[in-house]
CSV table of C-alpha atoms in Angstrom, one decimal:
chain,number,residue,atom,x,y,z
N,146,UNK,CA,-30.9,10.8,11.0
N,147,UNK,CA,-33.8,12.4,9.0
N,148,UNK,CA,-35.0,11.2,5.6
N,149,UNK,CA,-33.7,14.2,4.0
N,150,UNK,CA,-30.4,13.8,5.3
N,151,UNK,CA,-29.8,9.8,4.8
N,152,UNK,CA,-31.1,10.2,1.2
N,153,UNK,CA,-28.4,12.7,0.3
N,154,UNK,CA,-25.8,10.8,2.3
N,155,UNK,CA,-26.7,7.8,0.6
N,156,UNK,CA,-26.7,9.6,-3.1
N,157,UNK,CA,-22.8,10.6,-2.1
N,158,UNK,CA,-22.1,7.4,-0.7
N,159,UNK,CA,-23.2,5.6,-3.6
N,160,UNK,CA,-21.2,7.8,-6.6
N,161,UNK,CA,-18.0,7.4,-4.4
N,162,UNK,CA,-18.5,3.4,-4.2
N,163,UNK,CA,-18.5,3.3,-8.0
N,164,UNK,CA,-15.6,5.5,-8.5
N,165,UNK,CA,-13.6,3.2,-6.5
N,166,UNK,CA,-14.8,0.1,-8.1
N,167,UNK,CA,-14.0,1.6,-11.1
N,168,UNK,CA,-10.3,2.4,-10.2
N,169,UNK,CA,-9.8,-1.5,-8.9
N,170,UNK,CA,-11.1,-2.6,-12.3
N,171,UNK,CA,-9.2,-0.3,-14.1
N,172,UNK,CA,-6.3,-1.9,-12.2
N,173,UNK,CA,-7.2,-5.0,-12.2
N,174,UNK,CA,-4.4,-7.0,-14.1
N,175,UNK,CA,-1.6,-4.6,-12.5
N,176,UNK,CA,1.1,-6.3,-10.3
N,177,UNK,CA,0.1,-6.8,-6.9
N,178,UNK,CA,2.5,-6.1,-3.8
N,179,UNK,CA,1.0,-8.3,-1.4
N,180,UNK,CA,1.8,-8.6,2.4
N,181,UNK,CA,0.6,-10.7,5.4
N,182,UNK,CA,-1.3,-9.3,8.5
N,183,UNK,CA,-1.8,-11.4,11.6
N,184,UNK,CA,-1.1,-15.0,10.0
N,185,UNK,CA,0.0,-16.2,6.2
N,186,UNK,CA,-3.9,-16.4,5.1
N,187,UNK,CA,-4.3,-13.3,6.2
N,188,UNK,CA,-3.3,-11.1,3.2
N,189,UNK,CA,-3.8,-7.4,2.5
N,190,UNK,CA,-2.4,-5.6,-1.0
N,191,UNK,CA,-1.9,-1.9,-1.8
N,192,UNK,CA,-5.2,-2.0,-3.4
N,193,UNK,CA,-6.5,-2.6,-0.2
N,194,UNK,CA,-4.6,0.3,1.4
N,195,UNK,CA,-5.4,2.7,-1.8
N,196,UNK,CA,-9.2,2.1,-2.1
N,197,UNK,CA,-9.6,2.6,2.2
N,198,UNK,CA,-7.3,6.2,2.0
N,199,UNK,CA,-9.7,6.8,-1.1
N,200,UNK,CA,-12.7,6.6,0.6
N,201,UNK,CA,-10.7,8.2,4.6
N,202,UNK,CA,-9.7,11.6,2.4
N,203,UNK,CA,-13.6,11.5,0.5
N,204,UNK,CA,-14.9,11.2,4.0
N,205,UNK,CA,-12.9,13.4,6.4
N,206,UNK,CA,-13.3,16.7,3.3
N,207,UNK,CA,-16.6,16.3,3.4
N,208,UNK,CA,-18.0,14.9,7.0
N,209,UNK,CA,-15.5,16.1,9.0
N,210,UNK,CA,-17.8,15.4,12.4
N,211,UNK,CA,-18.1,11.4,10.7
N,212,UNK,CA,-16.0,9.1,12.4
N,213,UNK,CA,-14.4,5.9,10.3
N,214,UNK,CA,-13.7,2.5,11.5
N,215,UNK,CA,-12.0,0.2,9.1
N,216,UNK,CA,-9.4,-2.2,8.4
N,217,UNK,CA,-6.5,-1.2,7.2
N,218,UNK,CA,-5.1,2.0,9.3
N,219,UNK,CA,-7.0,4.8,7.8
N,220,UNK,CA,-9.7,5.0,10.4
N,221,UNK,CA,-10.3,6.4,13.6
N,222,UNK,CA,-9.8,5.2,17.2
N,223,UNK,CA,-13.4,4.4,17.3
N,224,UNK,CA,-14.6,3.8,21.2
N,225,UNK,CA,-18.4,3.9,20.7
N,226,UNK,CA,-20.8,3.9,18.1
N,227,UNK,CA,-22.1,7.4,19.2
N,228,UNK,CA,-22.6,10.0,16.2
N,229,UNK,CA,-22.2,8.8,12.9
N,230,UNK,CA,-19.8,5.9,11.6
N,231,UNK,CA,-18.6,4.6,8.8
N,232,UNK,CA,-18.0,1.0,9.1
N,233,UNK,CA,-15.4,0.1,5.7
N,234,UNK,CA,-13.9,-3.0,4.6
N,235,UNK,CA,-12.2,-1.9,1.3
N,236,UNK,CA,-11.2,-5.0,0.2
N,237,UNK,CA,-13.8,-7.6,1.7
N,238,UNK,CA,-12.5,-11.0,0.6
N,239,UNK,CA,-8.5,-10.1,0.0
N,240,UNK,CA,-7.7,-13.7,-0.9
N,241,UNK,CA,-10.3,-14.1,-3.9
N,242,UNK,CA,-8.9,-10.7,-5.2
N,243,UNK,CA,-5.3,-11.7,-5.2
N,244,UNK,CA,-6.1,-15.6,-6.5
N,245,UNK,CA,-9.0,-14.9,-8.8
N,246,UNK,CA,-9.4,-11.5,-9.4
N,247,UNK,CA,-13.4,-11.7,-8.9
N,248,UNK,CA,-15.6,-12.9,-6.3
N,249,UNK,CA,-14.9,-9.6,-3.4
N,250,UNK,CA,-16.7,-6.5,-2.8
N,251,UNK,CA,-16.7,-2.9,-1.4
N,252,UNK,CA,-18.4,-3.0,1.7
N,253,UNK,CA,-19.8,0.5,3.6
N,254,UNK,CA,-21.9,-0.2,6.4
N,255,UNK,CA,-22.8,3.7,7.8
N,256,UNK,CA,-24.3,3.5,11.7
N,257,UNK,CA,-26.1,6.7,13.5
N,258,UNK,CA,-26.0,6.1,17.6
N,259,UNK,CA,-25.9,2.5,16.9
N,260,UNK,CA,-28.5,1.7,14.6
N,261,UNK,CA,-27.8,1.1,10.9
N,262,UNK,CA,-28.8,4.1,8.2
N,263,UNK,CA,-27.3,2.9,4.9
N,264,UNK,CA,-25.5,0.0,3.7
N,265,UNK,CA,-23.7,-0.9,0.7
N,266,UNK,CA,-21.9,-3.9,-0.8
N,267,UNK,CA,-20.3,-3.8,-4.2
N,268,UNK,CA,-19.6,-7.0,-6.0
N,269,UNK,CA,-16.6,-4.8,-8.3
N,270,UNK,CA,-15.9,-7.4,-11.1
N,271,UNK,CA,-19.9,-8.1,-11.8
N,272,UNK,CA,-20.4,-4.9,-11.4
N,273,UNK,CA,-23.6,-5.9,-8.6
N,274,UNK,CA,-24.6,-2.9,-6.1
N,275,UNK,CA,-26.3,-3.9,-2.7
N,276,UNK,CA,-28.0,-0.9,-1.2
N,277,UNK,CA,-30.4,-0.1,1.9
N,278,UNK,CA,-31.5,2.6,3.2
N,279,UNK,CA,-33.0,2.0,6.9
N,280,UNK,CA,-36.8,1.5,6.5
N,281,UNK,CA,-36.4,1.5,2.8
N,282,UNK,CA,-35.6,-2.0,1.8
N,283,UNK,CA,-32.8,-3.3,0.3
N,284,UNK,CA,-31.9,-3.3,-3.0
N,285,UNK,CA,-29.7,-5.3,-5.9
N,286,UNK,CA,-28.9,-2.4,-8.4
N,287,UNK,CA,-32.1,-1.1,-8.8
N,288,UNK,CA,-34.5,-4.2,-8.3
N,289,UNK,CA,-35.6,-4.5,-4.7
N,290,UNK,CA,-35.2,-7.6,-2.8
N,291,UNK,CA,-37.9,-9.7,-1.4
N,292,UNK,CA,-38.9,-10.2,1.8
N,293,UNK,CA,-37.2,-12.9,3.5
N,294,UNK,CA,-40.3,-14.0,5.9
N,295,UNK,CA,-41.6,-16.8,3.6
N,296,UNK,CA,-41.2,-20.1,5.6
N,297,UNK,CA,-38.1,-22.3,4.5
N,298,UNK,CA,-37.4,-25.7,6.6
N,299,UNK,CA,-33.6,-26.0,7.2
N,300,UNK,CA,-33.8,-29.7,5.8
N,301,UNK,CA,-34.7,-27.2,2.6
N,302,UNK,CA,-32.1,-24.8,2.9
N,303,UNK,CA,-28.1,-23.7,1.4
N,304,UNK,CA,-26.4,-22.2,4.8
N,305,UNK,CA,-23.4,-20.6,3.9
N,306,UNK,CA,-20.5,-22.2,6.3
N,307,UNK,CA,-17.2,-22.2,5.8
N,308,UNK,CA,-14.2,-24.4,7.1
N,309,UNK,CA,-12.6,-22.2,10.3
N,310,UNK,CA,-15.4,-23.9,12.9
N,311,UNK,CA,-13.5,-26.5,12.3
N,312,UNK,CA,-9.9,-25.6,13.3
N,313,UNK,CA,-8.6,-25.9,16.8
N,314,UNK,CA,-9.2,-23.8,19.8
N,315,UNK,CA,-12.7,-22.9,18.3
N,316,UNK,CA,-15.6,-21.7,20.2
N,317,UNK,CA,-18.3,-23.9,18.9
N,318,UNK,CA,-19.0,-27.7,19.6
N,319,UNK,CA,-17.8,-29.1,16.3
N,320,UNK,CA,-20.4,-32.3,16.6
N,321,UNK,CA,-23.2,-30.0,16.6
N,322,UNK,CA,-22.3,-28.4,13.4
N,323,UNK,CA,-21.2,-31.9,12.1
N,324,UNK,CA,-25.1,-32.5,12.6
N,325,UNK,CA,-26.2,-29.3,11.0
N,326,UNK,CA,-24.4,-30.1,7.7
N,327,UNK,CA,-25.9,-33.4,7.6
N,328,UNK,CA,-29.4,-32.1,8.2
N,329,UNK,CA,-29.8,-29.2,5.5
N,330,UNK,CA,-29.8,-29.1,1.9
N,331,UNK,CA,-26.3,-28.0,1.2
N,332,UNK,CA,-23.7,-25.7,2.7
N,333,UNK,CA,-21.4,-22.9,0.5
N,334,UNK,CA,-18.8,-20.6,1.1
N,335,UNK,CA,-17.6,-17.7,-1.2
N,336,UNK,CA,-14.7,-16.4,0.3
N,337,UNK,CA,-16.4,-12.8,1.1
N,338,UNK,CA,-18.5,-12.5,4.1
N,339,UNK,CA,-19.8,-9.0,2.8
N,340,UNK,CA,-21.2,-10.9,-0.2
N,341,UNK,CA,-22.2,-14.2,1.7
N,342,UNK,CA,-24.3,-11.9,3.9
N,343,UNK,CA,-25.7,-10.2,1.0
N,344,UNK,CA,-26.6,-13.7,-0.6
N,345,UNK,CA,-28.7,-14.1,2.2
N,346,UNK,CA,-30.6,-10.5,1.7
N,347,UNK,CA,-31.0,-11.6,-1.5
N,348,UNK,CA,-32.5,-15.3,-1.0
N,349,UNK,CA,-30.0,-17.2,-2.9
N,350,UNK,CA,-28.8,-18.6,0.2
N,351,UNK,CA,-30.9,-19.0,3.7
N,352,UNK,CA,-28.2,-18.9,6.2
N,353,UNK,CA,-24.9,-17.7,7.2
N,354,UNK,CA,-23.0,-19.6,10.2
N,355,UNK,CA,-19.1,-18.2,11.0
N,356,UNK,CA,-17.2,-18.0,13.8
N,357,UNK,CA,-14.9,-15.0,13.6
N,358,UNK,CA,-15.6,-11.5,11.7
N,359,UNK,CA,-14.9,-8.4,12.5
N,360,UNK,CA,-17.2,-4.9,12.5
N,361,UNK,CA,-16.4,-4.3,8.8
N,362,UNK,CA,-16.8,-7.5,7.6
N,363,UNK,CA,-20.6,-7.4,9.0
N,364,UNK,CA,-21.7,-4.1,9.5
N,365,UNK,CA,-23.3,-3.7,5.6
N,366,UNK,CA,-24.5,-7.1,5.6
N,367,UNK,CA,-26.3,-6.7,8.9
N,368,UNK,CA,-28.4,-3.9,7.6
N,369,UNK,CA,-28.9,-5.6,4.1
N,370,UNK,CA,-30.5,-8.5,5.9
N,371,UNK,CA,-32.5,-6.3,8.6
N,372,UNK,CA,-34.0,-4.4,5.7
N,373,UNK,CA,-35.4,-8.0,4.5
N,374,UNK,CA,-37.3,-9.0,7.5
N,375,UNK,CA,-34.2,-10.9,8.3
N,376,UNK,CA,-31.9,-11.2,11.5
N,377,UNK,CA,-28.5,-11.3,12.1
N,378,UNK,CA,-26.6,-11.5,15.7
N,379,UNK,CA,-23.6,-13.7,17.0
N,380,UNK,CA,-24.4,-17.4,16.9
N,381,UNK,CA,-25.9,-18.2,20.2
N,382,UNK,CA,-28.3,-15.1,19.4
N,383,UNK,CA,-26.6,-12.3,21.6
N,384,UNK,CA,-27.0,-9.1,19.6
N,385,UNK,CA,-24.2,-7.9,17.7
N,386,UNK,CA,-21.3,-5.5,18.9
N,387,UNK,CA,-19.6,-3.4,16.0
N,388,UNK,CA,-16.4,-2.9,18.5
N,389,UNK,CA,-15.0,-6.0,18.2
N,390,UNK,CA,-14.8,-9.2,16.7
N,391,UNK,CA,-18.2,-11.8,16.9
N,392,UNK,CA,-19.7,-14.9,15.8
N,393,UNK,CA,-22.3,-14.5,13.4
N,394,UNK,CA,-25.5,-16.3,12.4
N,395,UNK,CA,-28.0,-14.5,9.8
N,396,UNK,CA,-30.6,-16.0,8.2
N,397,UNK,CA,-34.9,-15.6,8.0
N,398,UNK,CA,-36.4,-15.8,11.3
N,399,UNK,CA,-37.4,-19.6,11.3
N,400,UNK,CA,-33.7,-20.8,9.9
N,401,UNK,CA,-32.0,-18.3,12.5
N,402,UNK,CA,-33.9,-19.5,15.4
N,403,UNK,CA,-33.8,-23.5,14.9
N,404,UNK,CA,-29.8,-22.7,13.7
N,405,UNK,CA,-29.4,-20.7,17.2
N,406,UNK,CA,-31.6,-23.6,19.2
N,407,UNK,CA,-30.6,-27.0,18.2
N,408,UNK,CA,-27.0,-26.7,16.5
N,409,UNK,CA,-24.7,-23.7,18.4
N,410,UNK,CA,-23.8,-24.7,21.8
N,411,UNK,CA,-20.8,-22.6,22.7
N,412,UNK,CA,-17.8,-24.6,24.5
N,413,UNK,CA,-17.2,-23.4,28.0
């Protein structure tokens, strides 16, 4: 994708993000009609549904050659990440919209033959836009990010890990993460991996450890962090795939590689 083309892309990409912020604020305080998807925790709302056909309709009237892969059944049997695709969650942190009404985000993650052109992540109720155009940076609203290469030691550090590597049937030793919360700084989780991921784009946090997420829960923050001098791939290192479901660890260089080394060892 040329310069040309991914600026005006990202200029079209960005209007219709707001617009549909805009509608879920204006909404906000409406009653919710609230189902369940694969188990009770997993919960998905019309808002959900609305925002996703918003952004399916925006997309298929003017890109009709883009293809969309998403979460709730507007998008496209997508079998490769050839041409260009639109990776959406709509809603990315259901649960903290339904129980707090704050504290989720918009999350467009846009991929050309695999490799990522544009991202966005919008934090609706603060009104916080993560951008990145590829080669460009990454940006919060207009002020750019820094880089992320400055050294940090993981005794140092706030990795953001949340509670599911330690329910049953995981695929992680539990004692080795046991080890890594004793041996850094703190740990967080927010309840939206689209946000955690651009916490760690930003610097406010200097890691990112879960054990399940699918494409559209990563495929913004992934480029958000790349555009930082970060790195993001499944936990023991293997690079991403945007088909299907992975691990992820994301972090600066040094935190990702001594996470990666001495603290994930996969269970056979």
């Amino acid at each position: 994708m040329d310069n040309q083309s991914r600026q005006l892309l990202f200029d079209q990409v960005k209007k219709w993000i707001l617009e549909a912020g805009g509608h879920i604020r204006d909404a906000i305080d409406e009653p919710l009609y609230i189902d369940t998807k694969s188990n009770p925790n997993d919960l998905v709302t019309q808002m959900d549904r609305n925002t996703e056909e918003y952004f399916a309709k925006k997309i298929r009237g003017k890109y009709p050659n883009h293809l969309i892969l998403s979460e709730e059944g507007f998008g496209d049997e997508v079998e490769s990440l050839d041409g260009t695709i639109w990776i959406i969650d709509p809603i990315d942190g259901t649960m903290n919209f339904v129980h707090q009404k704050r504290n989720f985000a918009i999350s467009i993650g846009i991929y050309h033959d695999g490799i990522g052109e544009i991202a966005f992540i919008y934090n609706v109720m603060d009104d916080v836009l993560y951008s990145a155009q590829k080669g460009q940076g990454a940006f919060k609203n207009d002020k750019r990010l820094l880089s992320l290469e400055n050294k940090v030691s993981l005794e140092e550090s706030i990795v953001v890990l949340n509670s599911f590597w330690a329910c049953e049937n995981q695929v992680i030793n539990e004692k080795k993460i046991q080890d890594l919360v004793k041996t850094v700084r703190g740990t967080r989780s927010f309840g939206s991996a689209a946000l955690e991921l651009a916490f760690v784009a930003e610097g406010i946090v200097d890691g990112y450890l879960t054990m399940k997420l699918a494409p559209w829960d990563i495929a913004a923050g992934a480029i958000l962090v790349n555009e930082v001098g970060g790195i993001t791939t499944k936990a023991n290192g293997d690079p991403l795939n945007l088909l299907t479901n992975n691990t992820i660890l994301s972090g600066n260089k040094q935190i990702h590689e001594t996470i990666s080394s001495q603290f994930v060892e996969l269970k056979k």
